[in-house]
Coordinates of C-alpha atoms in Angstrom, one line a residue:
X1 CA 31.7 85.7 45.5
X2 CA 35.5 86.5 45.2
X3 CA 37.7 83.6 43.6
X4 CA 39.2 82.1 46.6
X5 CA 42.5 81.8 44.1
X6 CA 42.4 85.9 43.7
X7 CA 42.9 85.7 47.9
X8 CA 46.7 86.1 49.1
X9 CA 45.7 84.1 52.3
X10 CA 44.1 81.3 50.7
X11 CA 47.1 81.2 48.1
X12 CA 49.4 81.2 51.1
X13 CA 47.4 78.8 52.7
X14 CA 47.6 76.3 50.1
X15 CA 51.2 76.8 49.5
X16 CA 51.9 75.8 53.1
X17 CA 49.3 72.7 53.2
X18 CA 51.6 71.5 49.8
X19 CA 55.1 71.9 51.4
X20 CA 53.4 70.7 55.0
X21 CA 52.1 67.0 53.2
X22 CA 54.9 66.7 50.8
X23 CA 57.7 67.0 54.1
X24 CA 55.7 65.0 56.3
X25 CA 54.8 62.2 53.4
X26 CA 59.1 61.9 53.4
X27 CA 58.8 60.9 57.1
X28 CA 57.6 57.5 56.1
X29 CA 59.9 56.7 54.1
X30 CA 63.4 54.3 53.9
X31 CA 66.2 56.7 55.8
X32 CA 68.7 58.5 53.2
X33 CA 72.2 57.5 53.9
X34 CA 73.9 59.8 56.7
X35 CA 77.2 60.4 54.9
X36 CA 75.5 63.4 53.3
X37 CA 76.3 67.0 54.3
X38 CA 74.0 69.9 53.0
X39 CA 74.1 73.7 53.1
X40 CA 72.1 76.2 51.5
X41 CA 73.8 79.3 49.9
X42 CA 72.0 82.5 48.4
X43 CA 73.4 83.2 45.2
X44 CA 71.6 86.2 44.1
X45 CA 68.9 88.4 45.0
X46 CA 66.2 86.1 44.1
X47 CA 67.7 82.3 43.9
X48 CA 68.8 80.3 46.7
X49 CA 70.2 76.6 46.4
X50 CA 70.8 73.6 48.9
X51 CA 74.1 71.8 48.0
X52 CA 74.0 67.9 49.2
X53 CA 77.6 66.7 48.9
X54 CA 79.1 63.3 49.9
X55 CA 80.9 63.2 53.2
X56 CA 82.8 60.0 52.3
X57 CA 86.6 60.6 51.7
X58 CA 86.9 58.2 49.4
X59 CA 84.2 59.8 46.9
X60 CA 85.4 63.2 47.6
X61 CA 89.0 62.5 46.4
X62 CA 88.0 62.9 43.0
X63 CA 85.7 65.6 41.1
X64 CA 82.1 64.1 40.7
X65 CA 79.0 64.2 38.7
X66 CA 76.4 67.2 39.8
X67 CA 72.5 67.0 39.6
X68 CA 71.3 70.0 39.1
X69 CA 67.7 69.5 41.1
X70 CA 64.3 71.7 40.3
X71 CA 61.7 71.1 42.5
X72 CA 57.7 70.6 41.6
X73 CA 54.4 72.7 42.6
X74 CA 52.8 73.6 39.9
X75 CA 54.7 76.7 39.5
X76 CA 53.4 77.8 42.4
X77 CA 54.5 76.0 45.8
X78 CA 57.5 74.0 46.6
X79 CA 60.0 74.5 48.4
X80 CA 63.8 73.5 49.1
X81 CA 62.5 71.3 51.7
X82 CA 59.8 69.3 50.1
X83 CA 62.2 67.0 47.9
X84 CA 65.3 67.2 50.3
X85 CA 64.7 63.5 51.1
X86 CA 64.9 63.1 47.5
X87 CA 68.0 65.0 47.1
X88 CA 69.6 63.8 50.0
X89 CA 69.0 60.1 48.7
X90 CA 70.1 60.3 45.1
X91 CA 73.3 62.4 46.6
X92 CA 74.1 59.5 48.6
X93 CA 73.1 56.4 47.0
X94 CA 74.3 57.7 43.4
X95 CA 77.7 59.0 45.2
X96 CA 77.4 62.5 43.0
X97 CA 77.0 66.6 44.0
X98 CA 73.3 67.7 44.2
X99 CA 72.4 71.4 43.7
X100 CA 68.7 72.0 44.3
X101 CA 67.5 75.4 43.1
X102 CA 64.7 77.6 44.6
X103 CA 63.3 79.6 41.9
X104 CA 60.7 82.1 42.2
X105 CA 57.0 81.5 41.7
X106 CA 53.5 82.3 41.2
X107 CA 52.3 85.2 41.6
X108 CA 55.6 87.0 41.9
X109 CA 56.7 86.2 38.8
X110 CA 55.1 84.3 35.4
X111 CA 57.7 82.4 32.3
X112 CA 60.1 83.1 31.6
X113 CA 61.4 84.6 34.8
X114 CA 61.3 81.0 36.9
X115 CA 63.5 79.4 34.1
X116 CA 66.0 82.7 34.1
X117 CA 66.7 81.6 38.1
X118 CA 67.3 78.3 37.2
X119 CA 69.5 79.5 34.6
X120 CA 71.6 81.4 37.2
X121 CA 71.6 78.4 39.3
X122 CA 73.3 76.3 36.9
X123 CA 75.9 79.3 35.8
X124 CA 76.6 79.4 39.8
X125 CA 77.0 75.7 39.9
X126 CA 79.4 75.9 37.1
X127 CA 81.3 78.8 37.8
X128 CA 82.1 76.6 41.4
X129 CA 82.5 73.2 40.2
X130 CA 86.0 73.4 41.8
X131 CA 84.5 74.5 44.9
X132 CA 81.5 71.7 44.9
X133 CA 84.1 69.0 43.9
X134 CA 82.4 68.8 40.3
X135 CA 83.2 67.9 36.6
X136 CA 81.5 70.7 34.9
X137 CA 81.4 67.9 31.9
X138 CA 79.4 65.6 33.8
X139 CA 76.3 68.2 34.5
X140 CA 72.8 66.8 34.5
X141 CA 69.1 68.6 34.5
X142 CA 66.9 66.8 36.8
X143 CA 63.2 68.1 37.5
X144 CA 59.5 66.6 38.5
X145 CA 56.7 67.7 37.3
X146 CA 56.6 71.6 37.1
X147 CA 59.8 71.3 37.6
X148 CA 60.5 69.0 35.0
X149 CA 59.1 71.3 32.3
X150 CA 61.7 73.9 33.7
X151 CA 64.1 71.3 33.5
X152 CA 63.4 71.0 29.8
X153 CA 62.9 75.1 29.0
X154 CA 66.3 75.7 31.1
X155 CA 67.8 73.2 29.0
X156 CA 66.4 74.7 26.0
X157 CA 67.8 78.1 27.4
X158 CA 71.3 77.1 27.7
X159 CA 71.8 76.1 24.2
X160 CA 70.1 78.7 22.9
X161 CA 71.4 81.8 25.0
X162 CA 74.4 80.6 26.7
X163 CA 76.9 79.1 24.5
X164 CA 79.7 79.2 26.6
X165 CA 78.6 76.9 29.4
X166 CA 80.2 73.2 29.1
X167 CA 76.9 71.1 27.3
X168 CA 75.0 69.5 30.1
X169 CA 75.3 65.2 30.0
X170 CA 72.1 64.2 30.8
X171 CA 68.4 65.8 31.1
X172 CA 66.0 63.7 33.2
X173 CA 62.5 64.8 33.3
X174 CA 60.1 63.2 35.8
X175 CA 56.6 63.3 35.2
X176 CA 57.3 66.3 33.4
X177 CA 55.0 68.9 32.7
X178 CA 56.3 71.3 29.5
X179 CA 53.5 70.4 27.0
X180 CA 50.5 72.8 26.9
X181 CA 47.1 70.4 25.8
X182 CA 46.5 73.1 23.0
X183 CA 50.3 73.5 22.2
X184 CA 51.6 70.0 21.3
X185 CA 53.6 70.4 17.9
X186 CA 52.4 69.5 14.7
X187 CA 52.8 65.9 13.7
X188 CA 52.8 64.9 17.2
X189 CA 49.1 65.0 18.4
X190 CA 48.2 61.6 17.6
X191 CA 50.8 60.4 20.3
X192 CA 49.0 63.0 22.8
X193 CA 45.9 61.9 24.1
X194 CA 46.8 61.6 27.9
X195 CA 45.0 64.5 28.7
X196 CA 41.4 62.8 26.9
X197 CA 42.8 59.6 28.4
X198 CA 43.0 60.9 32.6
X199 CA 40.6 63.6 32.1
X200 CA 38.4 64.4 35.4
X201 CA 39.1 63.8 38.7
X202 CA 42.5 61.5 38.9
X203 CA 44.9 61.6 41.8
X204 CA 46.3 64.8 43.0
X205 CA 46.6 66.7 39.4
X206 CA 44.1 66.8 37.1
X207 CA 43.8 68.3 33.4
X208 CA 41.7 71.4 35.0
X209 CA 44.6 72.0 37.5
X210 CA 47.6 72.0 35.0
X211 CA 45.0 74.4 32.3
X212 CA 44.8 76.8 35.1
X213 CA 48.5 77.2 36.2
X214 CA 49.0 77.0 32.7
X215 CA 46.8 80.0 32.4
X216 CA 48.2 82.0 35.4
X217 CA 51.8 81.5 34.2
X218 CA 51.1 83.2 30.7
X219 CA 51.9 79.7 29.4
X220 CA 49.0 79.2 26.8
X221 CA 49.7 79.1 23.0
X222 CA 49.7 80.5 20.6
X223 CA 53.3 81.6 20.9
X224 CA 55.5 83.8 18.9
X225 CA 58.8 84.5 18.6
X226 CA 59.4 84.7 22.1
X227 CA 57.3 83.1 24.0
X228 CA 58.4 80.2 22.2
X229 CA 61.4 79.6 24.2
X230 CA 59.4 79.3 27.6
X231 CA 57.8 76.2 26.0
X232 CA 60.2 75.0 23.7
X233 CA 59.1 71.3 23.0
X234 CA 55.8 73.5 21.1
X235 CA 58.4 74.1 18.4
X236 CA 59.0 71.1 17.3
X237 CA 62.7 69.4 16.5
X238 CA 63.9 72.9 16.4
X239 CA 63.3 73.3 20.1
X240 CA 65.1 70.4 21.1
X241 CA 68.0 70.6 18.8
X242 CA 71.6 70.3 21.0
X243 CA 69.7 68.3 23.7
X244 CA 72.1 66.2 26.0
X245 CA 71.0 62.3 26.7
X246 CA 67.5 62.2 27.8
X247 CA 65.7 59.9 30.2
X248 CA 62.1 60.2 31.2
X249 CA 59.7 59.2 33.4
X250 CA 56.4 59.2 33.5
X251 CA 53.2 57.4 35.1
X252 CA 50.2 55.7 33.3
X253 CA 47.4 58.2 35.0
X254 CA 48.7 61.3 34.5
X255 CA 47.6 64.2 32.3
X256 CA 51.5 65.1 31.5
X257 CA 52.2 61.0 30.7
X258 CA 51.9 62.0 26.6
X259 CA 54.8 65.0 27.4
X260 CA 57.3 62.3 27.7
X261 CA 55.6 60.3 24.7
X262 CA 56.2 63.4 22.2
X263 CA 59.3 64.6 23.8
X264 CA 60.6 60.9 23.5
X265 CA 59.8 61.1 19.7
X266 CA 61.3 64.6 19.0
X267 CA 64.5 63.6 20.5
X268 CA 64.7 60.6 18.6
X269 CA 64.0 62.4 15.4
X270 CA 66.5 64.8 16.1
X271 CA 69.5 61.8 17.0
X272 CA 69.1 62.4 20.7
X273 CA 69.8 59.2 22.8
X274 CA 66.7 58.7 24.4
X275 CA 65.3 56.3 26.8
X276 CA 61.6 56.6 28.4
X277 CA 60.3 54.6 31.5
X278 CA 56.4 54.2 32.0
X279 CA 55.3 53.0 35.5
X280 CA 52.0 52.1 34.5
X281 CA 48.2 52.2 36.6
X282 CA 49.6 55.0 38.9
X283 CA 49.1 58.5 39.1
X284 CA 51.0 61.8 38.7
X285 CA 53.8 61.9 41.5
X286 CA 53.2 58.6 43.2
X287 CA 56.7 58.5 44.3
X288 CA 56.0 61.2 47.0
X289 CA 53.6 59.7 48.5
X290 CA 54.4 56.6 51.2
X291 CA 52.2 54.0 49.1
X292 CA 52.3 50.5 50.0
X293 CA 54.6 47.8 48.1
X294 CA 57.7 49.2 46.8
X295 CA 56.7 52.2 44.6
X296 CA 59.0 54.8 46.7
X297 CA 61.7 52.2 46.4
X298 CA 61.2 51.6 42.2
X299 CA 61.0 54.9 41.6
X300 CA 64.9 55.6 43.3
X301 CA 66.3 52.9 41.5
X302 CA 64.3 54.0 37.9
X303 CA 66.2 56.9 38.6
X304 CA 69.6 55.8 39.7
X305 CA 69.4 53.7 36.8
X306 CA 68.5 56.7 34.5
X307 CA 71.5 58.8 35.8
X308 CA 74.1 56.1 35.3
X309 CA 72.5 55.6 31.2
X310 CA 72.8 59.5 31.2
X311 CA 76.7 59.7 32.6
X312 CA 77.7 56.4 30.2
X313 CA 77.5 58.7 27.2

């Protein structure tokens, strides 16, 4: 029997059932604030961005901070809709510019191609800062899951390939996924056992899921001189080298909880501020789910929190 995963359909299929739950799950939660105004603009051939700016007069007489926003899917779904609650809210509530970038996926394209559009998304956003009412020198990389580990390897890009763009203030990584199991650096294993730890069948993303979009994306070690980049947290200090202020997330049942652990200790070894949050007992994404208690709630103030520690730099 064919692979149901080799089938178009059923990969469509399953792209639409992830967008469908993620923008319904947004429907139960708080309201964003409604002085927020959004537009999406296609900046190039294959990227496309959603711009969340405050409408309040007050915050828009001076030049602001700008998130630069990558959503989650495994590398493979997502959309500029599933996290626009998100967006919308942190635009709001943390009075700053929001620039959410739809890069391209599975199966059109593997690494590195996914972090060159987000790339071009935060050239665009720079190149318009004027227009956005930005400070290009208050930047930040913000990401969740998938889209945290392109958070990280666009990061890494920047400083590596494009010099000439302002450094970014603050990377925040949320429940970030940029470690391979097989590819965590040397002298760093012992702090990754997550994947031993939440092995099997834990909520929503298990350690067979992430192998396999590992494996589809061409993201499995070893890696050479190029392929390096695409994960650059496998080489050590050396791929974090330049980083801006750093502040992670991650949950206590997640496969990718250890990626924050060993990024956490690179970026202290290489004199990066650093500061790591760990919600613990729940799983991978919890935040986009409408759980009971306050979990939704936490999580936006963890990360309002993290984005002020970032700009006080």
């Amino acid at each position: 029997m064919k692979n149901r995963s080799q089938n178009p359909c059923y990969h469509l299929q399953a792209i639409l059932a992830f967008c469908n739950l993620m923008i319904n799950n947004a429907k139960h939660f708080p309201p964003t604030l409604e002085s927020v105004t959004a537009y999406d603009e296609q900046i190039s051939e294959h990227v496309k961005v959603r711009v969340y700016q405050p409408c309040d007069p007050a915050s828009r007489a001076k030049a602001l901070a700008l998130c630069l926003f990558i959503h989650g899917g495994g590398w493979v779904t997502g959309s500029l809709d599933t996290e626009d609650h998100f967006c919308r809210d942190i635009c709001g509530r943390g009075v700053m510019v929001v620039v959410s970038m739809l890069y391209r996926k599975f199966p059109a394209v593997r690494f590195p191609q996914n972090t060159e559009d987000c790339v071009e998304g935060v050239l665009w956003a720079d190149k318009h800062a004027t227009t956005l009412g930005a400070d290009p020198t208050r930047f930040l990389m913000m990401g969740g899951s998938a889209g945290g580990g392109l958070a990280v390897s666009t990061t890494h890009f920047l400083i590596e390939f494009h010099p000439t763009v302002p450094p970014l203030a603050g990377l925040l990584p949320i429940n970030s996924a940029h470690i391979h199991p097989e590819g965590c650096p040397k002298g760093y294993k012992h702090l990754y056992t997550a994947y031993a730890d939440n092995a099997g069948p834990i909520p929503f993303v298990t350690d067979e899921m992430s192998r396999g979009v590992f494996h589809i994306m061409d993201g499995e070690p070893p890696y050479d001189d190029v392929r390096k980049h695409w994960v650059p947290v496998s080489m050590g200090v050396e791929g974090v080298r330049g980083f801006p202020r750093t502040w992670l997330l991650n949950s206590g049942k997640e496969c990718f909880r250890d990626d924050g652990r060993v990024l956490e200790a690179l970026l202290e070894e290489s004199g990066v501020p650093v500061k790591r949050e760990l919600v613990e007992g729940l799983p991978h994404y919890c935040f986009a789910f409408p759980l009971g208690g306050n979990v939704v709630q936490d999580f936006r103030a963890r990360v309002l929190g993290g984005v002020k520690w970032c700009l006080e730099g």
